[in-house]
Short mmCIF file of C-alpha atoms and ligand atoms in Angstrom, two decimals:
data_model
loop_
_atom_site.label_atom_id
_atom_site.label_comp_id
_atom_site.label_asym_id
_atom_site.label_seq_id
_atom_site.Cartn_x
_atom_site.Cartn_y
_atom_site.Cartn_z
CA UNK I 12 160.09 3.90 8.56
CA UNK I 13 160.03 4.88 4.89
CA UNK I 14 158.87 2.18 2.49
CA UNK I 15 158.19 4.30 -0.63
CA UNK I 16 160.29 2.22 -3.00
CA UNK I 17 158.74 -1.01 -1.77
CA UNK I 18 155.27 0.43 -2.21
CA UNK I 19 156.03 1.52 -5.79
CA UNK I 20 157.40 -1.94 -6.61
CA UNK I 21 154.37 -3.63 -5.09
CA UNK I 22 152.08 -1.50 -7.24
CA UNK I 23 154.01 -2.52 -10.35
CA UNK I 24 154.02 -6.16 -9.30
CA UNK I 25 150.24 -6.31 -8.90
CA UNK I 26 149.92 -5.58 -12.63
CA UNK I 27 152.04 -8.57 -13.51
CA UNK I 28 151.68 -11.16 -10.75
CA UNK I 29 148.41 -12.10 -8.96
CA UNK I 30 148.29 -9.94 -5.81
CA UNK I 31 151.89 -9.07 -6.61
CA UNK I 32 153.24 -12.24 -5.04
CA UNK I 33 154.48 -15.69 -5.98
CA UNK I 34 153.11 -17.28 -2.80
CA UNK I 35 149.96 -15.92 -1.09
CA UNK I 36 151.11 -15.17 2.46
CA UNK I 37 153.84 -12.82 1.16
CA UNK I 38 151.12 -10.30 0.26
CA UNK I 39 150.71 -9.30 3.97
CA UNK I 40 146.96 -9.38 3.36
CA UNK I 41 145.99 -10.96 6.66
CA UNK I 42 147.67 -8.09 8.51
CA UNK I 43 146.28 -5.41 6.17
CA UNK I 44 149.67 -4.21 5.06
CA UNK I 45 151.79 -4.31 1.92
CA UNK I 46 155.11 -6.09 1.61
CA UNK I 47 158.62 -4.71 1.68
CA UNK I 48 160.98 -5.69 -1.13
CA UNK I 49 164.21 -7.41 -0.14
CA UNK I 50 167.44 -6.17 -1.63
CA UNK I 51 169.74 -8.51 0.23
CA UNK I 52 170.03 -10.67 3.31
CA UNK I 53 172.89 -11.41 5.68
CA UNK I 54 172.99 -13.41 8.90
CA UNK I 55 169.75 -12.85 10.83
CA UNK I 56 168.83 -9.72 8.86
CA UNK I 57 166.97 -8.67 5.72
CA UNK I 58 167.63 -5.31 4.01
CA UNK I 59 164.92 -3.75 1.87
CA UNK I 60 165.13 -1.51 -1.20
CA UNK I 61 164.45 1.58 0.96
CA UNK I 62 167.49 0.86 3.11
CA UNK I 63 165.59 -0.53 6.13
CA UNK I 64 167.02 -3.37 8.19
CA UNK I 65 164.81 -6.13 9.62
CA UNK I 66 165.70 -8.80 12.14
CA UNK I 67 164.22 -11.80 10.32
CA UNK I 68 162.01 -14.32 12.13
CA UNK I 69 160.63 -15.75 8.88
CA UNK I 70 163.96 -17.10 7.64
CA UNK I 71 162.47 -18.13 4.30
CA UNK I 72 159.73 -20.05 6.16
CA UNK I 73 162.29 -22.35 7.73
CA UNK I 74 164.58 -22.95 4.77
CA UNK I 75 167.39 -20.95 6.36
CA UNK I 76 169.18 -22.34 9.42
CA UNK I 77 172.82 -21.24 9.09
CA UNK I 78 171.74 -17.62 8.60
CA UNK I 79 171.44 -15.74 5.32
CA UNK I 80 174.38 -15.74 2.90
CA UNK I 81 176.55 -17.90 5.15
CA UNK I 82 180.10 -17.50 3.90
CA UNK I 83 180.93 -21.20 3.67
CA UNK I 84 177.65 -21.97 1.95
CA UNK I 85 178.11 -19.15 -0.57
CA UNK I 86 181.54 -20.42 -1.59
CA UNK I 87 180.23 -24.01 -1.89
CA UNK I 88 177.49 -22.73 -4.20
CA UNK I 89 179.87 -20.64 -6.30
CA UNK I 90 182.03 -23.68 -6.81
CA UNK I 91 179.01 -25.80 -7.71
CA UNK I 92 177.78 -23.28 -10.30
CA UNK I 93 181.14 -23.41 -12.09
CA UNK I 94 180.46 -27.11 -12.76
CA UNK I 95 177.12 -26.47 -14.48
CA UNK I 96 173.65 -25.64 -13.21
CA UNK I 97 171.57 -28.69 -14.22
CA UNK I 98 172.42 -32.04 -15.77
CA UNK I 99 169.28 -34.15 -15.92
CA UNK I 100 171.69 -37.00 -15.40
CA UNK I 101 173.23 -38.82 -12.44
CA UNK I 102 175.96 -37.13 -10.40
CA UNK I 103 177.91 -38.18 -7.29
CA UNK I 104 176.54 -35.46 -4.98
CA UNK I 105 173.07 -37.10 -5.14
CA UNK I 106 174.51 -40.15 -3.42
CA UNK I 107 176.32 -38.02 -0.87
CA UNK I 108 173.17 -36.15 0.23
CA UNK I 109 171.14 -39.38 0.25
CA UNK I 110 173.75 -40.92 2.58
CA UNK I 111 173.62 -37.89 4.90
CA UNK I 112 169.83 -38.11 5.12
CA UNK I 113 169.76 -41.89 5.61
CA UNK I 114 172.38 -41.61 8.36
CA UNK I 115 170.35 -38.93 10.16
CA UNK I 116 166.94 -40.63 9.81
CA UNK I 117 166.98 -44.36 10.68
CA UNK I 118 163.40 -44.70 9.33
CA UNK I 119 164.61 -43.81 5.83
CA UNK I 120 166.22 -46.61 3.83
CA UNK I 121 165.67 -45.28 0.31
CA UNK I 122 164.80 -41.76 -0.74
CA UNK I 123 164.02 -39.64 -3.77
CA UNK I 124 164.76 -35.94 -4.18
CA UNK I 125 162.14 -33.52 -5.53
CA UNK I 126 162.13 -29.77 -6.13
CA UNK I 127 159.74 -28.71 -3.34
CA UNK I 128 158.04 -29.88 -0.17
CA UNK I 129 154.74 -29.99 -2.04
CA UNK I 130 156.17 -32.43 -4.56
CA UNK I 131 157.49 -34.55 -1.72
CA UNK I 132 154.13 -34.85 0.06
CA UNK I 133 152.24 -35.31 -3.21
CA UNK I 134 154.59 -38.11 -4.23
CA UNK I 135 154.47 -39.71 -0.77
CA UNK I 136 150.69 -39.88 -0.95
CA UNK I 137 150.66 -41.36 -4.44
CA UNK I 138 153.21 -43.89 -3.28
CA UNK I 139 151.14 -44.82 -0.21
CA UNK I 140 148.08 -45.27 -2.41
CA UNK I 141 150.05 -47.26 -4.97
CA UNK I 142 151.64 -49.49 -2.34
CA UNK I 143 148.49 -50.23 -0.33
CA UNK I 144 145.99 -50.19 -3.20
CA UNK I 145 143.73 -48.00 -1.02
CA UNK I 146 142.46 -44.46 -1.62
CA UNK I 147 141.76 -42.73 1.70
CA UNK I 148 144.04 -40.26 3.49
CA UNK I 149 143.85 -39.03 7.06
CA UNK I 150 145.22 -35.58 7.82
CA UNK I 151 144.95 -33.28 10.81
CA UNK I 152 142.95 -30.07 10.68
CA UNK I 153 145.31 -27.13 10.50
CA UNK I 154 148.29 -29.14 9.24
CA UNK I 155 149.59 -27.81 5.93
CA UNK I 156 151.46 -30.13 3.60
CA UNK I 157 151.87 -27.95 0.53
CA UNK I 158 149.29 -27.19 -2.15
CA UNK I 159 148.50 -30.79 -3.03
CA UNK I 160 144.87 -31.20 -4.22
CA UNK I 161 144.01 -33.99 -1.77
CA UNK I 162 145.55 -32.10 1.13
CA UNK I 163 143.84 -28.74 0.63
CA UNK I 164 141.04 -30.00 2.77
CA UNK I 165 139.79 -29.07 6.21
CA UNK I 166 137.12 -30.57 8.41
CA UNK I 167 133.62 -29.33 8.86
CA UNK I 168 132.64 -29.09 12.49
CA UNK I 169 132.58 -32.27 14.50
CA UNK I 170 134.99 -35.15 14.56
CA UNK I 171 135.74 -37.33 11.58
CA UNK I 172 133.90 -36.01 8.57
CA UNK I 173 134.28 -36.24 4.87
CA UNK I 174 136.60 -33.51 3.68
CA UNK I 175 135.47 -30.53 1.70
CA UNK I 176 138.02 -28.69 -0.43
CA UNK I 177 139.55 -25.50 1.01
CA UNK I 178 140.37 -24.19 -2.44
CA UNK I 179 138.39 -23.76 -5.64
CA UNK I 180 139.63 -26.09 -8.33
CA UNK I 181 139.86 -29.15 -6.10
CA UNK I 182 137.21 -31.64 -7.22
CA UNK I 183 134.90 -32.85 -4.45
CA UNK I 184 135.43 -36.31 -5.89
CA UNK I 185 139.06 -36.11 -4.88
CA UNK I 186 138.60 -34.30 -1.57
CA UNK I 187 136.08 -36.86 -0.38
CA UNK I 188 138.88 -39.37 0.11
CA UNK I 189 140.54 -37.10 2.69
CA UNK I 190 139.39 -37.58 6.28
CA UNK I 191 140.21 -34.89 8.78
CA UNK I 192 141.18 -35.63 12.37
CA UNK I 193 142.10 -33.30 15.24
CA UNK I 194 145.74 -32.99 16.34
CA UNK I 195 146.19 -34.04 19.98
CA UNK I 196 142.77 -35.77 20.00
CA UNK I 197 143.54 -39.43 19.41
CA UNK I 198 139.88 -40.49 19.54
CA UNK I 199 139.24 -38.59 16.29
CA UNK I 200 141.81 -40.78 14.54
CA UNK I 201 140.29 -43.92 16.06
CA UNK I 202 136.81 -42.92 14.92
CA UNK I 203 137.90 -42.43 11.32
CA UNK I 204 139.75 -45.73 11.24
CA UNK I 205 136.76 -47.56 12.69
CA UNK I 206 134.39 -46.08 10.13
CA UNK I 207 136.49 -46.30 6.98
CA UNK I 208 138.37 -49.30 5.69
CA UNK I 209 139.90 -47.78 2.55
CA UNK I 210 142.67 -45.75 4.19
CA UNK I 211 146.12 -45.77 2.60
CA UNK I 212 147.96 -43.36 4.86
CA UNK I 213 147.92 -40.82 7.64
CA UNK I 214 150.00 -37.71 7.00
CA UNK I 215 150.99 -35.41 9.85
CA UNK I 216 153.35 -32.67 10.89
CA UNK I 217 154.81 -34.24 14.05
CA UNK I 218 155.01 -30.75 15.54
CA UNK I 219 152.42 -28.50 13.99
CA UNK I 220 154.03 -25.46 12.43
CA UNK I 221 151.29 -24.19 10.20
CA UNK I 222 148.79 -23.17 12.87
CA UNK I 223 151.71 -21.67 14.72
CA UNK I 224 153.82 -24.07 16.74
CA UNK I 225 151.69 -26.70 18.50
CA UNK I 226 153.51 -29.50 20.26
CA UNK I 227 152.20 -33.07 20.36
CA UNK I 228 150.98 -34.08 23.80
CA UNK I 229 152.76 -36.85 25.69
CA UNK I 230 152.64 -40.10 23.65
CA UNK I 231 150.19 -38.68 21.08
CA UNK I 232 152.50 -39.48 18.16
CA UNK I 233 153.20 -42.97 19.51
CA UNK I 234 149.46 -43.67 19.72
CA UNK I 235 149.00 -42.43 16.17
CA UNK I 236 151.75 -44.77 15.01
CA UNK I 237 150.23 -47.71 16.91
CA UNK I 238 146.79 -47.13 15.38
CA UNK I 239 148.30 -46.94 11.90
CA UNK I 240 150.30 -50.12 12.40
CA UNK I 241 147.28 -52.03 13.70
CA UNK I 242 145.24 -51.07 10.64
CA UNK I 243 147.80 -51.38 7.84
CA UNK I 244 147.81 -47.60 7.32
CA UNK I 245 151.12 -46.06 6.25
CA UNK I 246 152.32 -43.29 8.53
CA UNK I 247 153.75 -40.30 6.63
CA UNK I 248 155.69 -37.87 8.76
CA UNK I 249 155.91 -34.45 7.12
CA UNK I 250 159.16 -33.02 8.45
CA UNK I 251 159.49 -30.33 5.78
CA UNK I 252 159.82 -27.76 8.58
CA UNK I 253 161.00 -29.88 11.52
CA UNK I 254 163.56 -32.11 9.76
CA UNK I 255 167.08 -30.96 10.71
CA UNK I 256 165.50 -28.02 12.62
CA UNK I 257 164.33 -29.42 15.95
CA UNK I 258 167.35 -31.71 16.07
CA UNK I 259 169.59 -33.47 13.54
CA UNK I 260 167.26 -36.46 13.18
CA UNK I 261 164.06 -34.39 13.13
CA UNK I 262 160.97 -34.58 15.33
CA UNK I 263 160.71 -38.35 14.82
CA UNK I 264 163.96 -38.70 16.72
CA UNK I 265 162.77 -36.41 19.53
CA UNK I 266 159.45 -38.27 19.97
CA UNK I 267 160.67 -41.80 19.22
CA UNK I 268 158.47 -42.66 16.26
CA UNK I 269 159.30 -44.74 13.21
CA UNK I 270 157.24 -43.53 10.24
CA UNK I 271 156.86 -45.50 7.01
CA UNK I 272 157.56 -42.46 4.84
CA UNK I 273 159.15 -39.11 5.75
CA UNK I 274 158.92 -35.88 3.74
CA UNK I 275 161.69 -33.31 3.91
CA UNK I 276 162.37 -29.94 2.25
CA UNK I 277 163.55 -26.43 3.09
CA UNK I 278 166.76 -26.89 5.17
CA UNK I 279 168.05 -29.80 3.06
CA UNK I 280 168.55 -27.42 0.11
CA UNK I 281 170.34 -24.67 2.03
CA UNK I 282 167.89 -22.12 0.58
CA UNK I 283 167.52 -23.69 -2.87
CA UNK I 284 164.43 -25.40 -4.30
CA UNK I 285 164.36 -28.94 -2.96
CA UNK I 286 162.28 -31.62 -1.30
CA UNK I 287 162.72 -35.30 -0.51
CA UNK I 288 160.63 -38.27 0.47
CA UNK I 289 161.95 -41.54 1.73
CA UNK I 290 161.14 -44.49 3.91
CA UNK I 291 161.10 -48.25 4.19
CA UNK I 292 162.85 -50.06 1.36
CA UNK I 293 159.91 -52.26 0.36
CA UNK I 294 157.60 -49.25 0.12
CA UNK I 295 160.04 -47.07 -1.82
CA UNK I 296 160.64 -49.93 -4.26
CA UNK I 297 157.08 -49.46 -5.50
CA UNK I 298 158.32 -46.32 -7.33
CA UNK I 299 158.97 -46.40 -11.07
CA UNK I 300 161.06 -47.77 -12.67
CA UNK I 301 161.18 -50.55 -10.04
CA UNK I 302 157.45 -50.50 -9.43
CA UNK I 303 154.33 -49.04 -10.97
CA UNK I 304 153.94 -45.80 -9.02
CA UNK I 305 155.17 -43.03 -11.29
CA UNK I 306 157.12 -40.06 -9.95
CA UNK I 307 159.71 -37.89 -11.73
CA UNK I 308 161.28 -34.42 -12.05
CA UNK I 309 163.53 -32.56 -14.52
CA UNK I 310 165.25 -30.63 -11.75
CA UNK I 311 165.07 -33.35 -9.07
CA UNK I 312 168.53 -33.70 -7.55
CA UNK I 313 169.63 -30.38 -9.06
CA UNK I 314 173.41 -30.17 -8.53
CA UNK I 315 173.40 -26.65 -7.02
CA UNK I 316 170.57 -27.39 -4.58
CA UNK I 317 172.16 -30.69 -3.64
CA UNK I 318 175.60 -29.25 -3.01
CA UNK I 319 174.10 -26.40 -0.95
CA UNK I 320 172.20 -29.07 0.99
CA UNK I 321 175.31 -31.16 1.57
CA UNK I 322 177.20 -28.16 2.92
CA UNK I 323 174.31 -27.33 5.27
CA UNK I 324 173.76 -30.87 6.54
CA UNK I 325 177.47 -31.51 7.08
CA UNK I 326 177.73 -28.27 9.03
CA UNK I 327 174.76 -29.22 11.21
CA UNK I 328 176.09 -32.77 11.70
CA UNK I 329 179.44 -31.43 12.89
CA UNK I 330 178.06 -28.61 15.09
CA UNK I 331 175.28 -30.33 17.04
CA UNK I 332 175.81 -27.96 19.98
CA UNK I 333 174.11 -25.23 17.99
CA UNK I 334 170.77 -27.00 18.48
CA UNK I 335 171.20 -26.52 22.24
CA UNK I 336 172.14 -22.91 21.67
CA UNK I 337 169.07 -22.28 19.51
CA UNK I 338 166.86 -23.87 22.17
CA UNK I 339 168.43 -21.94 25.04
CA UNK I 340 168.13 -18.63 23.22
CA UNK I 341 164.44 -19.18 22.58
CA UNK I 342 163.91 -20.20 26.23
CA UNK I 343 165.65 -17.05 27.38
CA UNK I 344 163.52 -14.87 25.13
CA UNK I 345 160.36 -16.72 26.12
CA UNK I 346 160.76 -16.11 29.87
CA UNK I 347 161.39 -12.40 29.38
CA UNK I 348 158.59 -11.94 26.85
CA UNK I 349 156.03 -13.66 29.08
CA UNK I 350 157.04 -11.42 31.99
CA UNK I 351 156.64 -8.37 29.75
CA UNK I 352 153.21 -9.57 28.58
CA UNK I 353 152.04 -10.00 32.18
CA UNK I 354 153.40 -6.58 33.15
CA UNK I 355 151.44 -4.86 30.37
CA UNK I 356 148.31 -6.99 30.66
CA UNK I 357 148.62 -8.54 27.20
CA UNK I 358 147.11 -12.06 27.06
CA UNK I 359 149.92 -14.04 25.44
CA UNK I 360 151.11 -17.63 25.23
CA UNK I 361 154.32 -18.94 23.69
CA UNK I 362 154.79 -22.43 22.28
CA UNK I 363 158.32 -23.34 21.38
CA UNK I 364 160.75 -26.04 20.42
CA UNK I 365 164.31 -25.93 19.13
CA UNK I 366 164.64 -23.48 16.26
CA UNK I 367 161.06 -22.22 16.24
CA UNK I 368 158.35 -20.66 18.38
CA UNK I 369 154.98 -18.94 18.12
CA UNK I 370 153.55 -16.24 20.35
CA UNK I 371 149.75 -16.52 20.43
CA UNK I 372 147.46 -13.67 21.49
CA UNK I 373 145.35 -15.79 23.79
CA UNK I 374 144.52 -16.12 27.47
CA UNK I 375 144.55 -19.91 27.32
CA UNK I 376 147.08 -22.56 26.40
CA UNK I 377 147.24 -23.40 22.72
CA UNK I 378 147.39 -27.15 22.15
CA UNK I 379 145.06 -27.89 19.26
CA UNK I 380 143.41 -26.38 16.20
CA UNK I 381 140.50 -24.90 18.13
CA UNK I 382 142.62 -23.10 20.74
CA UNK I 383 144.87 -21.71 17.99
CA UNK I 384 142.04 -20.63 15.71
CA UNK I 385 140.39 -18.56 18.45
CA UNK I 386 143.44 -16.35 19.05
CA UNK I 387 143.08 -12.59 18.70
CA UNK I 388 144.03 -11.92 15.07
CA UNK I 389 143.45 -8.17 15.39
CA UNK I 390 145.99 -8.04 18.22
CA UNK I 391 148.42 -9.96 16.02
CA UNK I 392 147.96 -7.44 13.22
CA UNK I 393 148.81 -4.60 15.58
CA UNK I 394 151.81 -6.55 16.95
CA UNK I 395 153.08 -7.30 13.43
CA UNK I 396 152.93 -3.64 12.38
CA UNK I 397 154.54 -2.35 15.59
CA UNK I 398 157.32 -4.93 15.29
CA UNK I 399 157.97 -4.12 11.65
CA UNK I 400 158.30 -0.45 12.61
CA UNK I 401 160.84 -1.60 15.23
CA UNK I 402 162.78 -3.38 12.47
CA UNK I 403 161.67 -6.91 13.35
CA UNK I 404 160.00 -9.08 10.73
CA UNK I 405 157.61 -11.69 12.08
CA UNK I 406 155.43 -13.73 9.72
CA UNK I 407 152.47 -11.71 8.42
CA UNK I 408 150.01 -14.13 10.03
CA UNK I 409 149.27 -15.35 13.56
CA UNK I 410 149.33 -18.94 12.31
CA UNK I 411 152.99 -19.38 11.47
CA UNK I 412 156.15 -20.41 13.25
CA UNK I 413 158.79 -17.78 14.04
CA UNK I 414 162.03 -19.24 12.79
CA UNK I 415 165.38 -18.90 14.52
CA UNK I 416 168.73 -19.48 12.83
CA UNK I 417 172.26 -19.92 14.11
CA UNK I 418 172.70 -16.18 13.61
CA UNK I 419 169.97 -15.25 16.10
CA UNK I 420 172.43 -14.70 18.93
CA UNK I 421 172.34 -12.84 22.26
CA UNK I 422 172.35 -9.45 20.51
CA UNK I 423 169.32 -10.40 18.40
CA UNK I 424 167.47 -11.87 21.38
CA UNK I 425 168.08 -8.69 23.41
CA UNK I 426 166.83 -6.54 20.53
CA UNK I 427 163.72 -8.73 20.33
CA UNK I 428 163.04 -8.50 24.08
CA UNK I 429 163.52 -4.71 24.08
CA UNK I 430 161.12 -4.35 21.18
CA UNK I 431 158.54 -6.55 22.93
CA UNK I 432 158.77 -4.20 25.91
CA UNK I 433 157.96 -1.19 23.72
CA UNK I 434 155.35 -2.91 21.58
CA UNK I 435 153.45 -4.58 24.43
CA UNK I 436 153.53 -1.31 26.39
CA UNK I 437 151.88 0.42 23.42
CA UNK I 438 149.43 -2.44 22.86
CA UNK I 439 148.60 -2.80 26.57
CA UNK I 440 147.79 0.88 26.93
CA UNK I 441 145.70 1.01 23.73
CA UNK I 442 143.43 -1.92 24.74
N1 PMP K 218 154.93 -29.45 4.45
C1 PMP K 218 155.03 -28.53 5.42
C2 PMP K 218 154.95 -28.97 6.84
C3 PMP K 218 155.22 -27.19 5.09
O1 PMP K 218 155.30 -26.28 6.07
C4 PMP K 218 155.32 -26.83 3.73
C5 PMP K 218 155.55 -25.39 3.30
N2 PMP K 218 155.53 -24.43 4.25
C6 PMP K 218 155.21 -27.82 2.75
C7 PMP K 218 155.01 -29.13 3.15
C8 PMP K 218 155.32 -27.48 1.30
O2 PMP K 218 156.60 -27.14 0.97
P1 PMP K 218 156.90 -26.21 -0.31
O3 PMP K 218 156.40 -24.85 0.03
O4 PMP K 218 158.40 -26.32 -0.47
O5 PMP K 218 156.19 -26.81 -1.46
#
């Protein structure tokens, strides 16, 4: 596969943009490669500047669900652009998208739109602190909630510990209010709550997507909710990936939980910059100008993003059967891929839910941070490169979800299975 033009562009980009990219994982650094440059995208495919075609399992990190450049969505956007690109003033479509979200998520009574998932989680945390008058936050190790200072924190070893920042530039003074628990280990949440009385909120991805897909164990989310309720801790459900992906009402619908605040993003903008946070009326009323917790945004509720979001959500609302189709297609692929892995002696596990899955290079089940973190990253690097050469684009990191859209149909699943056969054969014989 020739990638000369992409390589030349990447070289140019590194002179102008740190590492050549506007978001770190796009640099392909963790798989020791350099990125291709996209010229256009259609359906389940990306096309690069060298003329290569890639079956896309990144799907803009979950923002795309109808497939790239969906015809109906494109014409809705064109029409929206004709009416102006930004108003900084109220417009009717804001109410329409708010109604769609409230109808889909019974836990949300009032909501605000933002311009990214990061802004949504950042605002949700400020709101929780403002509402409760407390400072502490509980998060799970390995959950990613955007590049919010207080959330760029991981645990040291052991159970509940004070957080230390993951990134330079995050003051220890801020990070020390973040307590880190272990997903699927309820006792770690209990321990933190017993030890610390200043906790405003617990934020979680209900299905982990940022260590690869890790599903909550039976009742885990319900126990988390119970513990929060007993202690006056607000439960923030970060459904930036899972909302409208795993089903129309998000993971909270699947697992029967009722969070105080929910964060959304990605899908609700149909591929445009958007985020949202919403929840119980009395909590949301603490936001300015009703209350004293300040939150704002020049482009919040941008008319193009909102109208793209409305088109997407209405389509999903009226075609619920496509969630079943997305699930069935992943199940079909999963069975075949696991058979292929066994045949070629490649230790492999697949975790999946509707619309997303992760294949882990591991000989044991992956159900928490520890079991994910110990996967074979070298094997993933080899897999990634082989797959790219086959014309299939998986995320350039073991710790991401592979994202399926409505356009990943039987043809795409067959292509994927055939490529697994070739790639695992090569990997099996080289190990
Ligand atoms: N929450 C989750 C669960 C995410 O996966 C992400 C981004 N991948 C974010 C929040 C942040 O969203 P954004 O990149 O739009 O700021």
